Coordinates of C-alpha atoms in Angstrom, one line a residue:
X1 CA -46.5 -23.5 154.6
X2 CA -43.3 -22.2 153.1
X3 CA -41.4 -24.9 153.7
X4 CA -44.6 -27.5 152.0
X5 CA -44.3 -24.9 148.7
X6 CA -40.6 -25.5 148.6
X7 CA -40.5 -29.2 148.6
X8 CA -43.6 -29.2 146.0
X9 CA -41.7 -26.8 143.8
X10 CA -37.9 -28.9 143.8
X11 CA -39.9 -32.2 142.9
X12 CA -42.1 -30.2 139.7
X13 CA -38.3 -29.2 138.5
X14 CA -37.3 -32.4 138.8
X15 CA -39.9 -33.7 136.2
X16 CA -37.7 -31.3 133.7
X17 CA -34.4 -33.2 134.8
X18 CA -33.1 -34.9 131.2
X19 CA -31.0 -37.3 133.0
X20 CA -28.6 -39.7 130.9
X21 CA -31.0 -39.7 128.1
X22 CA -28.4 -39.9 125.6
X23 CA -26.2 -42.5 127.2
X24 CA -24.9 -45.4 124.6
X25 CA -23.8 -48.5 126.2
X26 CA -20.2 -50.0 125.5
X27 CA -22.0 -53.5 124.5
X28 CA -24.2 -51.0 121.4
X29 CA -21.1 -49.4 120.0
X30 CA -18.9 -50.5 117.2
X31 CA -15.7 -48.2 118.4
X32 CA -14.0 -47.0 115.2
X33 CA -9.8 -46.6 115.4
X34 CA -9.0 -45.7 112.1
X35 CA -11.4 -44.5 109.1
X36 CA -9.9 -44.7 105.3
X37 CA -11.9 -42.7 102.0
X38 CA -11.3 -44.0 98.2
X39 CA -12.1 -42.7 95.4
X40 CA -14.0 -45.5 93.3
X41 CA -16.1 -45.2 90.2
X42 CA -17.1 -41.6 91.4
X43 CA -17.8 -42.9 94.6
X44 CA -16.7 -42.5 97.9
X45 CA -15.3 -45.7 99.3
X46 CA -15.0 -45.8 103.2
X47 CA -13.8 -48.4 105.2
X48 CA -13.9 -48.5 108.8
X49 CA -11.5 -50.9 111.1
X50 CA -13.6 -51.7 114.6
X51 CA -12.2 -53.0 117.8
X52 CA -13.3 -56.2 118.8
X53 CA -13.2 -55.6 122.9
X54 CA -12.9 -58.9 123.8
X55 CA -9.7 -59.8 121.7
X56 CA -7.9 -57.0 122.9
X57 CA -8.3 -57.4 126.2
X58 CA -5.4 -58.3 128.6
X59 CA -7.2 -60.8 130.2
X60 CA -8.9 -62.4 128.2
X61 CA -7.4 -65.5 126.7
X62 CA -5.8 -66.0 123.1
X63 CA -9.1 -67.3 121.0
X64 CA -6.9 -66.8 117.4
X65 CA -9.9 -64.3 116.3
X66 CA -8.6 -61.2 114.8
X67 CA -8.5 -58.1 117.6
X68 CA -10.2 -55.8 114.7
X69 CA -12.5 -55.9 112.0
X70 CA -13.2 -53.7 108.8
X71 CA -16.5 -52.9 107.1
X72 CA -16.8 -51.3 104.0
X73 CA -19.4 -49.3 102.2
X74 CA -19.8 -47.1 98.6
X75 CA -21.7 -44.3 98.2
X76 CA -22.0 -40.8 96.5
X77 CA -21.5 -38.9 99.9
X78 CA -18.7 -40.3 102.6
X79 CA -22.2 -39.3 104.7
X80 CA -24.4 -41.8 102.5
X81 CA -21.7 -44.9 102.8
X82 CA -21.8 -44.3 106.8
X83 CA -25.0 -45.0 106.5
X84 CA -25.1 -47.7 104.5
X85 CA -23.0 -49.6 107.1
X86 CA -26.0 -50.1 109.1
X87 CA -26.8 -52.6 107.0
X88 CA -23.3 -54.9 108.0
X89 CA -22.6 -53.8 111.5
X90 CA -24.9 -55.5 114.5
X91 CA -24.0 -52.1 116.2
X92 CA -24.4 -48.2 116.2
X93 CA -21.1 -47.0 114.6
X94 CA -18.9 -45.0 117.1
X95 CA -16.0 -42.8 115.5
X96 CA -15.2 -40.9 118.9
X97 CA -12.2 -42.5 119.6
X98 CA -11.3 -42.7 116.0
X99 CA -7.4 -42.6 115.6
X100 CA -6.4 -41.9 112.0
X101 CA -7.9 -40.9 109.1
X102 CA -6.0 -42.5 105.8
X103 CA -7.0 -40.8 102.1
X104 CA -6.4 -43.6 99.4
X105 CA -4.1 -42.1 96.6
X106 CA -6.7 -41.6 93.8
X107 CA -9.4 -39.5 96.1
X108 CA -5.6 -37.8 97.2
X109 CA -4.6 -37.0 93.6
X110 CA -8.8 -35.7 92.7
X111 CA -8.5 -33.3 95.7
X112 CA -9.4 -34.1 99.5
X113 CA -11.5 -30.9 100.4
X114 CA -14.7 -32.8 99.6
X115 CA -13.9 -35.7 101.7
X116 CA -13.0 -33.5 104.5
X117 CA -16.1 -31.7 104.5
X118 CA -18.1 -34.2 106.9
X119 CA -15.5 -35.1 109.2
X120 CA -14.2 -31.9 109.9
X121 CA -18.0 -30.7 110.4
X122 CA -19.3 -33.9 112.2
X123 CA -19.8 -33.5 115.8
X124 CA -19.2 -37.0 116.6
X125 CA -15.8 -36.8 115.3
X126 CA -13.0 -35.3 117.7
X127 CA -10.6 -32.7 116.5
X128 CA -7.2 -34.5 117.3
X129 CA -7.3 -37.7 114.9
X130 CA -3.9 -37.4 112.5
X131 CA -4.7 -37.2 108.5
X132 CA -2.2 -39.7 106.1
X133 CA -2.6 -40.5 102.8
X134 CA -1.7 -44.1 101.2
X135 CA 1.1 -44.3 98.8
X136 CA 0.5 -46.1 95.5
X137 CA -2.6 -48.3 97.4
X138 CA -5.7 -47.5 98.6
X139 CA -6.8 -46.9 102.3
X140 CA -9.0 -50.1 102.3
X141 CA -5.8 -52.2 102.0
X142 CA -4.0 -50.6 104.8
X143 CA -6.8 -50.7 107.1
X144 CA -6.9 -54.8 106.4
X145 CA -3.3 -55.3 106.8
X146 CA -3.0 -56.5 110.4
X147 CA -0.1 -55.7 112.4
X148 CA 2.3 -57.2 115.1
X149 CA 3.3 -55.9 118.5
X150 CA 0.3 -53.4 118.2
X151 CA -2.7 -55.7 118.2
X152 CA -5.2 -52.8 116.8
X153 CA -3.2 -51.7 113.6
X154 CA -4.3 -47.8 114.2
X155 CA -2.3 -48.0 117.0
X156 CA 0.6 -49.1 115.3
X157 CA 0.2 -46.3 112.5
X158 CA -0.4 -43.5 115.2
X159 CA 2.9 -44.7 117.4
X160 CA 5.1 -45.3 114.4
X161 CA 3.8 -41.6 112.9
X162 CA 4.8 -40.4 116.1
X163 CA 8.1 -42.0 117.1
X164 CA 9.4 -41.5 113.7
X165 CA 9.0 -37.5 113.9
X166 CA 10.2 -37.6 117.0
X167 CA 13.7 -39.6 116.3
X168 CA 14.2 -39.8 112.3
X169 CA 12.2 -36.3 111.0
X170 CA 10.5 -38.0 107.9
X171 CA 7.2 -37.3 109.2
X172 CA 4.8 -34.9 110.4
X173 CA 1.9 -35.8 112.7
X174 CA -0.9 -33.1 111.3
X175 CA -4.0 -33.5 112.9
X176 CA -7.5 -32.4 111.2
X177 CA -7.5 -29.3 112.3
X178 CA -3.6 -28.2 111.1
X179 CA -5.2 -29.9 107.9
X180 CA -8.1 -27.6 107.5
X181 CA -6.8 -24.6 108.2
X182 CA -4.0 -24.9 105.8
X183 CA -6.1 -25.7 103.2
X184 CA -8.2 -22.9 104.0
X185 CA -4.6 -20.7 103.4
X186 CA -4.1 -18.9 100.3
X187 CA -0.7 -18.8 100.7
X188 CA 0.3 -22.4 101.9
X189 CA -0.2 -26.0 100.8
X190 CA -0.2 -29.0 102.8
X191 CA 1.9 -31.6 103.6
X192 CA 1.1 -35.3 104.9
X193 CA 2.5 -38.2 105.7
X194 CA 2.3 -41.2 103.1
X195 CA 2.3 -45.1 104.6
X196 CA 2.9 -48.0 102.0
X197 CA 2.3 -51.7 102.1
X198 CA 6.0 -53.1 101.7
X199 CA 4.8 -57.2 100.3
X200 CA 1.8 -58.5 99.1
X201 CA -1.2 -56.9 100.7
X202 CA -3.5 -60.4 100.7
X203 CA -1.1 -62.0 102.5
X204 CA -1.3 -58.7 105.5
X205 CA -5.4 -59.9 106.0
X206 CA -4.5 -62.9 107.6
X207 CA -3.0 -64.4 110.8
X208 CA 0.2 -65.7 109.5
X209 CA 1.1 -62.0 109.2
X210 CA 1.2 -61.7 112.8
X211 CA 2.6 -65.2 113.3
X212 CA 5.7 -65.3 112.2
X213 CA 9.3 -64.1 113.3
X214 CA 9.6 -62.0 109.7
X215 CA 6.7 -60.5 109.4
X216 CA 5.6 -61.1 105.4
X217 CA 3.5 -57.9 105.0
X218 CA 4.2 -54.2 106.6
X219 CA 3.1 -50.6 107.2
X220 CA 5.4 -48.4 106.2
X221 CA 6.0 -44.1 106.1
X222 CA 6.9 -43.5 103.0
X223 CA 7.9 -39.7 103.6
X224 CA 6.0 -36.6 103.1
X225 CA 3.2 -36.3 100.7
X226 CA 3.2 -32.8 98.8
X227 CA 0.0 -30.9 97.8
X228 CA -1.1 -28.0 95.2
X229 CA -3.9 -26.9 97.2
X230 CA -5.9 -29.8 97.9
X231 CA -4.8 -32.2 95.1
X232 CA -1.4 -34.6 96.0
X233 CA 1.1 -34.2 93.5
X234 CA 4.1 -36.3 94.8
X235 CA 6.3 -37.6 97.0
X236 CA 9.6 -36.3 99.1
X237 CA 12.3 -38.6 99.3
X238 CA 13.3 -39.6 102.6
X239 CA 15.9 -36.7 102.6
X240 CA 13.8 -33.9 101.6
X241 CA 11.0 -35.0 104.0
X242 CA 13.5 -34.7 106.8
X243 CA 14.7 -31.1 105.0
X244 CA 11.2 -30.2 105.3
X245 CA 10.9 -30.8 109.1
X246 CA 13.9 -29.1 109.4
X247 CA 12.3 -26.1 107.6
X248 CA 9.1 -26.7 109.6
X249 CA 11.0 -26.6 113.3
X250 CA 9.7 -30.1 113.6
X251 CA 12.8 -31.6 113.9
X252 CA 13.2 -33.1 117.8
X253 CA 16.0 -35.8 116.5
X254 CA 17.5 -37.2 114.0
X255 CA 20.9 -38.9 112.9
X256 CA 23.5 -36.9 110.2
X257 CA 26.3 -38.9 108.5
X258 CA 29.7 -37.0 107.9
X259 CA 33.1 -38.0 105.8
X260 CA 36.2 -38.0 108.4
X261 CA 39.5 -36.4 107.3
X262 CA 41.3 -39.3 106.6
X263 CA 38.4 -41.8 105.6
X264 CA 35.5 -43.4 107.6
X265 CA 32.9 -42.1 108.9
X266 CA 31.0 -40.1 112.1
X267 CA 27.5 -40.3 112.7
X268 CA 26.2 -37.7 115.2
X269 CA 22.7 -37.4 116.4
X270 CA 21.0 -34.2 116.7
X271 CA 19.7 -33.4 119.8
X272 CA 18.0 -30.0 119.3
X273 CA 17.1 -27.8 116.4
X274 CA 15.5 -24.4 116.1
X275 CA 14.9 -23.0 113.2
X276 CA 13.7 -19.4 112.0
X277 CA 12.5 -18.0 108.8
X278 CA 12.1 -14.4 108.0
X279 CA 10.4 -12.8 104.9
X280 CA 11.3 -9.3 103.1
X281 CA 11.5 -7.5 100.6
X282 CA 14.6 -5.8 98.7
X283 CA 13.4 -3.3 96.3
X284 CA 10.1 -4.8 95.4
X285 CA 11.3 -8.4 95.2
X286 CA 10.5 -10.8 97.5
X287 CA 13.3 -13.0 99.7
X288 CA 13.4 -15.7 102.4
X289 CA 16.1 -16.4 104.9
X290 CA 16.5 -19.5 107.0
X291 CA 18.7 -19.9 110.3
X292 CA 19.1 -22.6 112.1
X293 CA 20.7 -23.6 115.4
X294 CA 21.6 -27.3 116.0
X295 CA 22.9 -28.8 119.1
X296 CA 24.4 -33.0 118.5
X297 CA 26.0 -35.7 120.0
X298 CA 29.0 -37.4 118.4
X299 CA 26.6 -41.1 118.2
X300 CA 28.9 -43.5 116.6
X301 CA 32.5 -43.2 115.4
X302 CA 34.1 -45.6 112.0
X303 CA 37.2 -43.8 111.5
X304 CA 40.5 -42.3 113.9
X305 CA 39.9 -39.1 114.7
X306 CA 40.9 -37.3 118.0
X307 CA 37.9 -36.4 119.6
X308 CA 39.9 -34.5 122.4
X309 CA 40.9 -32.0 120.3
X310 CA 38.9 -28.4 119.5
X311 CA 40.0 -28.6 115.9
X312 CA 38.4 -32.3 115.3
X313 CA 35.3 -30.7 116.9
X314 CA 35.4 -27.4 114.9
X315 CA 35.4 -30.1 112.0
X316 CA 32.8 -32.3 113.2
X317 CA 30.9 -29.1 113.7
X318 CA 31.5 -27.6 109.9
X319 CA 30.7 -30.7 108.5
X320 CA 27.2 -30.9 109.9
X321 CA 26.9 -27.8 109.1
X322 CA 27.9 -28.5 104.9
X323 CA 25.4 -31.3 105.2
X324 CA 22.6 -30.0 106.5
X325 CA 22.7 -26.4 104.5
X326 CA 23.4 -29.0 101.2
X327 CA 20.2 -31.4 102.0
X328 CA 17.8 -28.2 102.5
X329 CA 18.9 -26.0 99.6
X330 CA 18.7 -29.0 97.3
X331 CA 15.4 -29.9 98.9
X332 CA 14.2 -26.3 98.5
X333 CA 15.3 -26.6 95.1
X334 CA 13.0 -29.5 94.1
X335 CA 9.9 -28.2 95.9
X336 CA 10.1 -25.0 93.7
X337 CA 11.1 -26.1 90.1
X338 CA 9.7 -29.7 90.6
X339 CA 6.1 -29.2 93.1
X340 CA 5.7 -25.7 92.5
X341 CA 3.7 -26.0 95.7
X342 CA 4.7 -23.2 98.8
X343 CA 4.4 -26.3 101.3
X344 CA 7.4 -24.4 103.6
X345 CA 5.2 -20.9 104.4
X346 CA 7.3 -18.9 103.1
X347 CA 4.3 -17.0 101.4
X348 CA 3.2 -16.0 104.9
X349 CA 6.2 -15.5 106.0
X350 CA 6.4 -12.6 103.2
X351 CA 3.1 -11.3 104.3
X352 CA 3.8 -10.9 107.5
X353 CA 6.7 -9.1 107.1
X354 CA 5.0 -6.3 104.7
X355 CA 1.4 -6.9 104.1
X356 CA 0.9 -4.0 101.4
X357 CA 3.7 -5.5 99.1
X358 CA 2.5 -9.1 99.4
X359 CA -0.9 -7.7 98.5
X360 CA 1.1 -6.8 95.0
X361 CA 2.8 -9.8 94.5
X362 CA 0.0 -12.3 95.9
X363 CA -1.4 -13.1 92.2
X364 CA 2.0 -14.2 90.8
X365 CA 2.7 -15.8 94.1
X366 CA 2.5 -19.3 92.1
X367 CA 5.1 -18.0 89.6
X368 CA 7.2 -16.3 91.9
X369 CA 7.9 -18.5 94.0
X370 CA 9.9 -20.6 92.0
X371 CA 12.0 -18.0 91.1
X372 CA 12.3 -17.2 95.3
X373 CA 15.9 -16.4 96.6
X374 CA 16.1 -18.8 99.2
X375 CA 19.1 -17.9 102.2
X376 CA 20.0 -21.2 104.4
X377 CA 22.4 -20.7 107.4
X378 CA 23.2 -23.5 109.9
X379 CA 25.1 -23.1 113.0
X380 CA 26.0 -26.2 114.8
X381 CA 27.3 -26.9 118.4
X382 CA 28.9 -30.7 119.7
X383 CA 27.7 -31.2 123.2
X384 CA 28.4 -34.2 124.3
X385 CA 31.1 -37.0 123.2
X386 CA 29.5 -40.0 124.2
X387 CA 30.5 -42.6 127.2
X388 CA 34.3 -42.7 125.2
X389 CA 36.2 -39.9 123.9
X390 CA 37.6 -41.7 121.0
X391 CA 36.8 -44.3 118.5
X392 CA 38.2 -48.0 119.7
X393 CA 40.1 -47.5 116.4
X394 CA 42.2 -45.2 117.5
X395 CA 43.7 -47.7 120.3
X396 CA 44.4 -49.9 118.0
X397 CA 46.1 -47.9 116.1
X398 CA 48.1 -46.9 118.6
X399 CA 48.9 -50.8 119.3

C-alpha cells in the first residue's frame, strides 16, 4: 500500500514539473553581435547588426549575401526603439551573445548614463560585452561598415580592441560593468576606447569593401576617449592613450623608440610593466607618486652600437627610462590643464591613503586636481638581446 502511495504521489509532482517552457529555438532568434545608440532629434537611435547563420557558416558555400545585417529603429527610450524592431525583423531579437556596445559621438558628448540605464539593468543582456564610442561618426555607420578577415564585423572590433591593448597600449577593453561602476565614482571619470571610419563610409556597406586586396573603407581605434562624468570631452592622442595604460597597469606590450649615441635609432619592446600609485598628503596638500618597473627586449637595431657592453645597456636602459617618464608627465600634464577630468584615480588613490583629509578636500577635488603634484619614476631592466648581439651595421663597419 505504501509502495501504491509513493508512485501516485512522484507522478502528482510531476504535473508541477515546468520543463523547457522557456526554450527559444535557434531558427526564432535574430542573434545580436554588436548594438550602437545615437542621439538623433532627441531620440535615441539604435541599430543592431544580426548574424545571418547560414553565411557564416564553414560549410556552407559562398552565396555573395552579406554574413550580417543591421536594423535600425528611433524612439524616445533605447527600450521603445527595441521594440519597434519587431516591426522589421521576421524574428524575436536576441542580444545574449551581444559583443560590443558602440555610443555614437553626439549621445557620447550629451552624456551616456541614460543610455546605459537599460542595458546595464536588462536581464537579457550579459555583463561582459566591451563599451566604445565612435569618433566624429555615428554608431549606425560603423555597424554598416563590413569588414575583411572577420566575416561578422563585431568580431573584428572585439579582436582588434583586444590585440591592440595587448601589443601597442592605445586601448582599454572596459566592459559594462568597469563602465558602470566608474561612473557611479565620485572621484573617477571614465575612459573608452574611440573607433573611426578611415574612407568613405558608403563605400564600407557594400561587398567591394571585402573584395578587394586594399580594402577602401576601415575600422579603426582612434585612442582613448576622455570623460567629465558621463559626458566625452576629447580625445588622447596615440601617445597619451598609451601614457594612460601605462598609468592604468594595463600595459602587457608595447614598442619604445630611443636616439643612439652616435645617430640612428633602437627600438626595444616592452615585455612587462608594473606600475604603482600611491596618494598622501604633506601638510594638508594632496600628492601622487607613480613608479614603475619595466622589463624590454632590444626589438630592432638602426644604428652601431655594441650591445655586448654593460655601458651600451645602462644607456639603452636610461634612455627608456627618459622616454617613458617624458610621455607620462606630458600626458599627465594635458589631462589636468586641458580635460580637467581625474580619468587616472588618483582621487581614490588620495582617499584611500587618508579618508578624513580627502573628506576635506573632496569639494575642490575638480579644482585641485589640476594644480596636483604629480611624482613619475621609471626603472627599466634589458632582458634579452635578441637572436644577434649587434646590429648587422656594426659588421660592416668593421669591413
Amino acid at each position: 500500500m505504501s509502495k501504491y502511495k509513493t508512485i501516485c504521489l512522484l507522478l502528482m509532482v510531476t504535473l508541477f514539473l515546468s520543463g523547457c517552457w522557456s526554450k527559444r529555438e535557434l531558427n526564432e532568434l535574430a542573434i545580436v553581435s554588436a548594438l550602437g545608440i545615437d542621439k538623433v532629434d532627441d531620440e535615441f537611435e539604435v541599430t543592431v547588426q544580426i548574424v545571418v547563420p547560414g553565411e557564416i557558416s564553414s560549410k556552407a558555400p559562398t552565396s555573395g549575401r552579406s554574413p550580417v545585417i543591421t536594423n535600425y529603429a528611433k524612439g524616445k527610450t533605447i527600450f521603445e526603439a527595441i521594440r519597434k524592431m519587431t516591426t522589421l525583423s521576421t524574428r524575436k531579437i536576441y542580444f545574449a551573445h551581444t559583443q560590443v556596445v558602440i555610443l555614437g559621438e553626439e549621445l557620447a558628448k550629451e552624456g551616456i548614463s541614460e543610455a546605459l540605464d537599460l542595458i546595464s539593468r536588462d536581464h537579457e543582456f550579459r555583463n561582459d560585452f566591451n563599451v566604445i564610442i565612435a569618433h566624429e561618426t555615428t554608431a549606425k555607420e560603423v555597424l554598416n561598415i563590413l569588414t575583411p578577415i572577420e566575416k561578422v564585423p563585431a568580431n573584428k572590433l572585439i579582436n582588434s580592441l583586444n590585440t591592440s591593448e595587448k601589443a601597442w597600449g592605445s586601448t582599454i577593453a572596459i566592459n559594462i560593468d568597469e563602465l558602470v561602476s566608474t561612473l557611479s565614482s565620485s572621484e573617477t571619470s571614465p575612459i573608452l576606447s574611440a573607433i573611426e571610419i578611415k574612407g568613405d563610409a558608403t563605400l564600407g556597406m557594400g561587398a567591394t569593401n571585402v573584395d578587394k586586396v586594399k580594402t577602401p573603407v576601415v575600422l579603426k581605434y582612434a585612442g582613448l576617449a576622455v570623460f567629465k562624468k558621463d559626458k566625452y570631452i576629447g580625445l588622447l592622442t596615440e601617445e597619451e592613450s598609451k601614457s594612460v595604460s601605462f598609468l592604468s597597469d594595463k600595459i602587457k606590450s608595447t614598442i619604445e623608440i630611443i636616439a643612439c649615441p652616435k645617430g640612428g635609432t633602437l627600438a626595444t619592446e616592452i615585455t612587462k610593466s608594473k606600475t604603482k600609485i600611491k596618494g598622501k598628503f604633506e601638510k594638508g596638500t594632496p600628492k601622487i607618486n607613480v613608479h614603475i618597473d619595466v622589463e624590454q627586449n632590444v626589438g630592432e637595431v638602426e644604428c652601431t652600437i655594441n650591445l655586448t657592453s654593460q655601458k651600451s645597456i645602462d644607456y639603452v636602459n636610461k634612455k627608456t627610462e627618459e622616454l617613458i617618464k617624458k610621455q607620462i608627465e606630458k600626458s599627465i600634464s594635458t589631462i589636468q590643464q586641458t580635460y580637467r577630468s581625474d580619468i587616472l584615480g588618483f582621487g581614490e588613490e588620495l582617499h584611500r591613503a587618508d579618508p578624513k583629509k580627502w573628506k576635506k578636500i573632496k569639494n575642490d577635488w575638480p579644482t585641485m586636481f589640476q594644480d596636483l603634484a604629480v611624482n613619475v619614476e621609471v626603472h627599466v631592466k634589458t632582458k634579452g638581446l635578441g637572436t644577434m648581439q649587434n646590429s648587422i651595421l656594426n659588421k660592416k663597419k668593421k669591413e
